[in-house]
Amino acid sequence: MFVRFILLVVCLVSFLRSFHVSSCDHNCADKPVLTPSRLVVKYGDPASVNCSVCQNCHPSIFGWEIPVGTQEKHGTLISWSVDQLTEWGVSPMCYYIAEGDHQCCSDLPVTVYQPPDNVSISFKNHNGSMSEGRQYTLQCSVKNTAPVENLRVTFYSGQRKLDQIKSNSKGEKPVSETLELDFSPRKEDDGSQLWCEAELHLGDDGPQPPPVVKSQHITATVHYKPQLNGLQSLDPITVTEGEPLQLDCSAVGNPEPSYIWSSPSSNSSSSVESVFMIGSVTPADEGQYTCTVYNYVGTTSVEFNVTVTVLTTEKTPTTVTTPTTVTYPTTVTNPTTVTNPTTVTNSTTVMQPTMTTPTERNRSSSSVLIHWFIWCFTLLFSVLV
Ligand SMILES: *[C@@H]1O[C@H](CO)[C@@H](O)[C@H](O)[C@H]1NC(C)=O
Ligand SMILES: *[C@@H]1O[C@H](CO)[C@@H](O)[C@H](O)[C@H]1NC(C)=O
Ligand SMILES: *[C@@H]1O[C@H](CO)[C@@H](O)[C@H](O)[C@H]1NC(C)=O
Ligand SMILES: *[C@@H]1O[C@H](CO)[C@@H](O)[C@H](O)[C@H]1NC(C)=O
Ligand SMILES: *[C@@H]1O[C@H](CO)[C@@H](O)[C@H](O)[C@H]1NC(C)=O
Ligand SMILES: *[C@@H]1O[C@H](CO)[C@@H](O)[C@H](O)[C@H]1NC(C)=O
Ligand SMILES: *[C@@H]1O[C@H](CO)[C@@H](O)[C@H](O)[C@H]1NC(C)=O
């Protein structure tokens, strides 16, 4: 009798199960209310959800349909909980059957996630330094993460975000995925750190902030053609005969650039430095100077047109100011500072040191003089009296 009863119950329960799965109404008006309505849980973490079935319809049978965890009833509230959720792809459903065989159920969307075990960045089919303008493939390998459709991988060069890639794979169980990015390095990327990070976008119901795992860094070496440091002036350069000439075409590049200058007075290269110098120009130095800066990546060249002004009269210093503008202070005691007026460009600079000498620099000597004067006067007075 008892055994029969047990069998009947088992039979009924399994019948109801298959019955629910196949023909349960998911769109009924009085659906079971799930709290929370969506579950995002890390693999191995605890989870619990309450289901409130219709309170007015006196359900005869109600519960959760789920293979793991425990259920507990409090009136028309039935809670499901699990200490460690270690199932992938669970889809719990809360159901009830009310009078007149009215069946109703609600599905609980569950996302079981697992942050990546390891994230690492590398180049695909490449080794060593890169060249500006060429294209390379960066790859970010993400180990053992789920769900892969929520995976976003972001590539960085230093703090500069290169791009974000989304996985196209699907699946509930953890997978390893390698996402690729075409990368055309710029010269600014030379010496920067390349890295990627994997993030699981789990939405508002997921953990805040979302799980992120960063890769190791690899240092980028970018070879690029020489870039001139300064803006090249297209104006012709005019220099007076006898004066020095200095032309600068210093540039940056990787590898370090080399320089070749061609000048009008010699046909071959006359300098291999970034700065071309002539101590004293002659009329033969007039003409076009070309600086060629190069490394194996490329070449940049600059032209300088130099005009030499030939002096016809005797050489007179241009910086001389006529001595008439120099006011000779009456208090000057040391005339040697004024004897060379050719170097004087501003008369006030001459006046200042001489004016200050007796008044400010040495007050003690003038007070000594006064002292002596008073002393002598006193002596003279005493002699006279
Ligand atoms: C479920 O209901 C019980 C009793 O009302 C409450 O203590 C618990 O916090 C609820 N759980 C959730 C996940 O809402
Ligand atoms: C991650 O993977 C890389 C490359 O496979 C390996 O060198 C590194 O040690 C790993 N890191 C961890 C924390 O397992
Ligand atoms: C990098 O280059 C070295 C030397 O050419 C070679 O031995 C090594 O296998 C290369 N590594 C990769 C990952 O291509
Ligand atoms: C320099 O002079 C040459 C020949 O006179 C001329 O063709 C060129 O345009 C000039 N370059 C500059 C930068 O002035
Ligand atoms: C420069 O070239 C010209 C003609 O090609 C030649 O006559 C002259 O000797 C050369 N000068 C030098 C310094 O090489
Ligand atoms: C002379 O010096 C004064 C004060 O230092 C300055 O204001 C003035 O511009 C200078 N004049 C010249 C021609 O340098
Ligand atoms: C002032 O003159 C005295 C005596 O000639 C000398 O010892 C002293 O160093 C001078 N002081 C200054 C500031 O020049």
PDB file of N, CA, C and O in Angstrom, residues 130-132 187 190 222-228 251-260 292-301:
ATOM      1  N   MET A 130      58.989  47.197 -34.693  1.00  0.00           N
ATOM      2  CA  MET A 130      58.016  47.451 -35.759  1.00  0.00           C
ATOM      3  C   MET A 130      58.490  48.653 -36.568  1.00  0.00           C
ATOM      4  O   MET A 130      59.342  49.408 -36.116  1.00  0.00           O
ATOM      5  N   SER A 131      57.900  48.848 -37.725  1.00  0.00           N
ATOM      6  CA  SER A 131      58.186  50.036 -38.531  1.00  0.00           C
ATOM      7  C   SER A 131      56.909  50.832 -38.677  1.00  0.00           C
ATOM      8  O   SER A 131      55.833  50.250 -38.878  1.00  0.00           O
ATOM      9  N   GLU A 132      57.070  52.152 -38.588  1.00  0.00           N
ATOM     10  CA  GLU A 132      55.915  53.033 -38.734  1.00  0.00           C
ATOM     11  C   GLU A 132      55.279  52.816 -40.101  1.00  0.00           C
ATOM     12  O   GLU A 132      55.989  52.674 -41.097  1.00  0.00           O
ATOM     13  N   LYS A 187      54.754  56.882 -34.603  1.00  0.00           N
ATOM     14  CA  LYS A 187      56.054  57.102 -33.960  1.00  0.00           C
ATOM     15  C   LYS A 187      55.893  57.351 -32.469  1.00  0.00           C
ATOM     16  O   LYS A 187      56.776  57.028 -31.685  1.00  0.00           O
ATOM     17  N   ASP A 190      56.515  54.507 -30.049  1.00  0.00           N
ATOM     18  CA  ASP A 190      57.869  54.014 -29.772  1.00  0.00           C
ATOM     19  C   ASP A 190      58.125  54.112 -28.273  1.00  0.00           C
ATOM     20  O   ASP A 190      58.002  55.182 -27.680  1.00  0.00           O
ATOM     21  N   VAL A 222      59.263  51.166 -32.186  1.00  0.00           N
ATOM     22  CA  VAL A 222      58.763  51.566 -33.501  1.00  0.00           C
ATOM     23  C   VAL A 222      59.877  52.305 -34.233  1.00  0.00           C
ATOM     24  O   VAL A 222      60.399  53.304 -33.742  1.00  0.00           O
ATOM     25  N   HIS A 223      60.240  51.791 -35.385  1.00  0.00           N
ATOM     26  CA  HIS A 223      61.230  52.474 -36.214  1.00  0.00           C
ATOM     27  C   HIS A 223      60.486  53.435 -37.137  1.00  0.00           C
ATOM     28  O   HIS A 223      59.472  53.078 -37.722  1.00  0.00           O
ATOM     29  N   TYR A 224      60.979  54.665 -37.206  1.00  0.00           N
ATOM     30  CA  TYR A 224      60.307  55.657 -38.054  1.00  0.00           C
ATOM     31  C   TYR A 224      61.328  56.572 -38.697  1.00  0.00           C
ATOM     32  O   TYR A 224      62.443  56.739 -38.209  1.00  0.00           O
ATOM     33  N   LYS A 225      60.932  57.151 -39.815  1.00  0.00           N
ATOM     34  CA  LYS A 225      61.866  57.978 -40.568  1.00  0.00           C
ATOM     35  C   LYS A 225      62.090  59.311 -39.857  1.00  0.00           C
ATOM     36  O   LYS A 225      61.262  59.738 -39.060  1.00  0.00           O
ATOM     37  N   PRO A 226      63.222  59.971 -40.131  1.00  0.00           N
ATOM     38  CA  PRO A 226      63.550  61.190 -39.391  1.00  0.00           C
ATOM     39  C   PRO A 226      62.478  62.272 -39.506  1.00  0.00           C
ATOM     40  O   PRO A 226      61.899  62.470 -40.579  1.00  0.00           O
ATOM     41  N   GLN A 227      62.225  62.904 -38.388  1.00  0.00           N
ATOM     42  CA  GLN A 227      61.282  64.016 -38.311  1.00  0.00           C
ATOM     43  C   GLN A 227      62.079  65.222 -37.816  1.00  0.00           C
ATOM     44  O   GLN A 227      62.721  65.132 -36.777  1.00  0.00           O
ATOM     45  N   LEU A 228      61.975  66.320 -38.558  1.00  0.00           N
ATOM     46  CA  LEU A 228      62.746  67.512 -38.170  1.00  0.00           C
ATOM     47  C   LEU A 228      62.219  68.075 -36.858  1.00  0.00           C
ATOM     48  O   LEU A 228      61.010  68.120 -36.637  1.00  0.00           O
ATOM     49  N   ALA A 251      67.072  66.316 -36.183  1.00  0.00           N
ATOM     50  CA  ALA A 251      65.831  65.556 -36.350  1.00  0.00           C
ATOM     51  C   ALA A 251      65.814  64.396 -35.370  1.00  0.00           C
ATOM     52  O   ALA A 251      66.846  64.008 -34.826  1.00  0.00           O
ATOM     53  N   VAL A 252      64.613  63.867 -35.154  1.00  0.00           N
ATOM     54  CA  VAL A 252      64.495  62.655 -34.343  1.00  0.00           C
ATOM     55  C   VAL A 252      64.064  61.516 -35.255  1.00  0.00           C
ATOM     56  O   VAL A 252      63.367  61.728 -36.242  1.00  0.00           O
ATOM     57  N   GLY A 253      64.489  60.339 -34.885  1.00  0.00           N
ATOM     58  CA  GLY A 253      64.120  59.163 -35.666  1.00  0.00           C
ATOM     59  C   GLY A 253      64.579  57.927 -34.927  1.00  0.00           C
ATOM     60  O   GLY A 253      65.398  58.012 -34.013  1.00  0.00           O
ATOM     61  N   ASN A 254      64.022  56.806 -35.310  1.00  0.00           N
ATOM     62  CA  ASN A 254      64.464  55.553 -34.717  1.00  0.00           C
ATOM     63  C   ASN A 254      64.635  54.567 -35.866  1.00  0.00           C
ATOM     64  O   ASN A 254      63.675  54.294 -36.579  1.00  0.00           O
ATOM     65  N   PRO A 255      65.839  54.075 -36.117  1.00  0.00           N
ATOM     66  CA  PRO A 255      67.101  54.327 -35.407  1.00  0.00           C
ATOM     67  C   PRO A 255      67.562  55.781 -35.554  1.00  0.00           C
ATOM     68  O   PRO A 255      67.100  56.487 -36.450  1.00  0.00           O
ATOM     69  N   GLU A 256      68.462  56.199 -34.679  1.00  0.00           N
ATOM     70  CA  GLU A 256      69.036  57.541 -34.673  1.00  0.00           C
ATOM     71  C   GLU A 256      69.463  57.934 -36.094  1.00  0.00           C
ATOM     72  O   GLU A 256      70.189  57.201 -36.749  1.00  0.00           O
ATOM     73  N   PRO A 257      68.969  59.066 -36.600  1.00  0.00           N
ATOM     74  CA  PRO A 257      69.267  59.404 -37.998  1.00  0.00           C
ATOM     75  C   PRO A 257      70.706  59.854 -38.244  1.00  0.00           C
ATOM     76  O   PRO A 257      71.409  60.280 -37.327  1.00  0.00           O
ATOM     77  N   SER A 258      71.132  59.753 -39.491  1.00  0.00           N
ATOM     78  CA  SER A 258      72.442  60.249 -39.926  1.00  0.00           C
ATOM     79  C   SER A 258      72.211  61.467 -40.807  1.00  0.00           C
ATOM     80  O   SER A 258      71.132  61.634 -41.368  1.00  0.00           O
ATOM     81  N   TYR A 259      73.239  62.307 -40.947  1.00  0.00           N
ATOM     82  CA  TYR A 259      73.110  63.568 -41.669  1.00  0.00           C
ATOM     83  C   TYR A 259      74.156  63.667 -42.757  1.00  0.00           C
ATOM     84  O   TYR A 259      75.292  63.246 -42.557  1.00  0.00           O
ATOM     85  N   ILE A 260      73.754  64.246 -43.879  1.00  0.00           N
ATOM     86  CA  ILE A 260      74.727  64.604 -44.920  1.00  0.00           C
ATOM     87  C   ILE A 260      74.376  65.998 -45.386  1.00  0.00           C
ATOM     88  O   ILE A 260      73.204  66.283 -45.678  1.00  0.00           O
ATOM     89  N   THR A 292      70.453  66.357 -45.676  1.00  0.00           N
ATOM     90  CA  THR A 292      69.710  65.117 -45.890  1.00  0.00           C
ATOM     91  C   THR A 292      69.814  64.301 -44.612  1.00  0.00           C
ATOM     92  O   THR A 292      70.914  63.991 -44.162  1.00  0.00           O
ATOM     93  N   VAL A 293      68.662  64.034 -44.035  1.00  0.00           N
ATOM     94  CA  VAL A 293      68.617  63.252 -42.794  1.00  0.00           C
ATOM     95  C   VAL A 293      68.011  61.912 -43.155  1.00  0.00           C
ATOM     96  O   VAL A 293      66.971  61.858 -43.802  1.00  0.00           O
ATOM     97  N   TYR A 294      68.646  60.846 -42.737  1.00  0.00           N
ATOM     98  CA  TYR A 294      68.130  59.537 -43.150  1.00  0.00           C
ATOM     99  C   TYR A 294      68.404  58.464 -42.117  1.00  0.00           C
ATOM    100  O   TYR A 294      69.317  58.565 -41.295  1.00  0.00           O
ATOM    101  N   ASN A 295      67.554  57.484 -42.143  1.00  0.00           N
ATOM    102  CA  ASN A 295      67.837  56.189 -41.520  1.00  0.00           C
ATOM    103  C   ASN A 295      67.244  55.145 -42.467  1.00  0.00           C
ATOM    104  O   ASN A 295      66.785  55.511 -43.553  1.00  0.00           O
ATOM    105  N   TYR A 296      67.249  53.883 -42.090  1.00  0.00           N
ATOM    106  CA  TYR A 296      66.832  52.880 -43.078  1.00  0.00           C
ATOM    107  C   TYR A 296      65.337  52.991 -43.419  1.00  0.00           C
ATOM    108  O   TYR A 296      64.885  52.512 -44.450  1.00  0.00           O
ATOM    109  N   VAL A 297      64.575  53.649 -42.534  1.00  0.00           N
ATOM    110  CA  VAL A 297      63.129  53.755 -42.793  1.00  0.00           C
ATOM    111  C   VAL A 297      62.831  54.792 -43.869  1.00  0.00           C
ATOM    112  O   VAL A 297      61.940  54.599 -44.699  1.00  0.00           O
ATOM    113  N   GLY A 298      63.588  55.889 -43.858  1.00  0.00           N
ATOM    114  CA  GLY A 298      63.297  56.930 -44.844  1.00  0.00           C
ATOM    115  C   GLY A 298      64.257  58.096 -44.777  1.00  0.00           C
ATOM    116  O   GLY A 298      65.184  58.118 -43.960  1.00  0.00           O
ATOM    117  N   THR A 299      64.021  59.051 -45.645  1.00  0.00           N
ATOM    118  CA  THR A 299      64.898  60.207 -45.791  1.00  0.00           C
ATOM    119  C   THR A 299      64.074  61.482 -45.783  1.00  0.00           C
ATOM    120  O   THR A 299      62.998  61.535 -46.366  1.00  0.00           O
ATOM    121  N   THR A 300      64.618  62.515 -45.129  1.00  0.00           N
ATOM    122  CA  THR A 300      63.998  63.836 -45.139  1.00  0.00           C
ATOM    123  C   THR A 300      65.097  64.804 -45.525  1.00  0.00           C
ATOM    124  O   THR A 300      66.223  64.655 -45.053  1.00  0.00           O
ATOM    125  N   SER A 301      64.787  65.784 -46.364  1.00  0.00           N
ATOM    126  CA  SER A 301      65.831  66.750 -46.656  1.00  0.00           C
ATOM    127  C   SER A 301      65.311  68.174 -46.531  1.00  0.00           C
ATOM    128  O   SER A 301      64.118  68.431 -46.676  1.00  0.00           O
TER     129      SER A 301
END
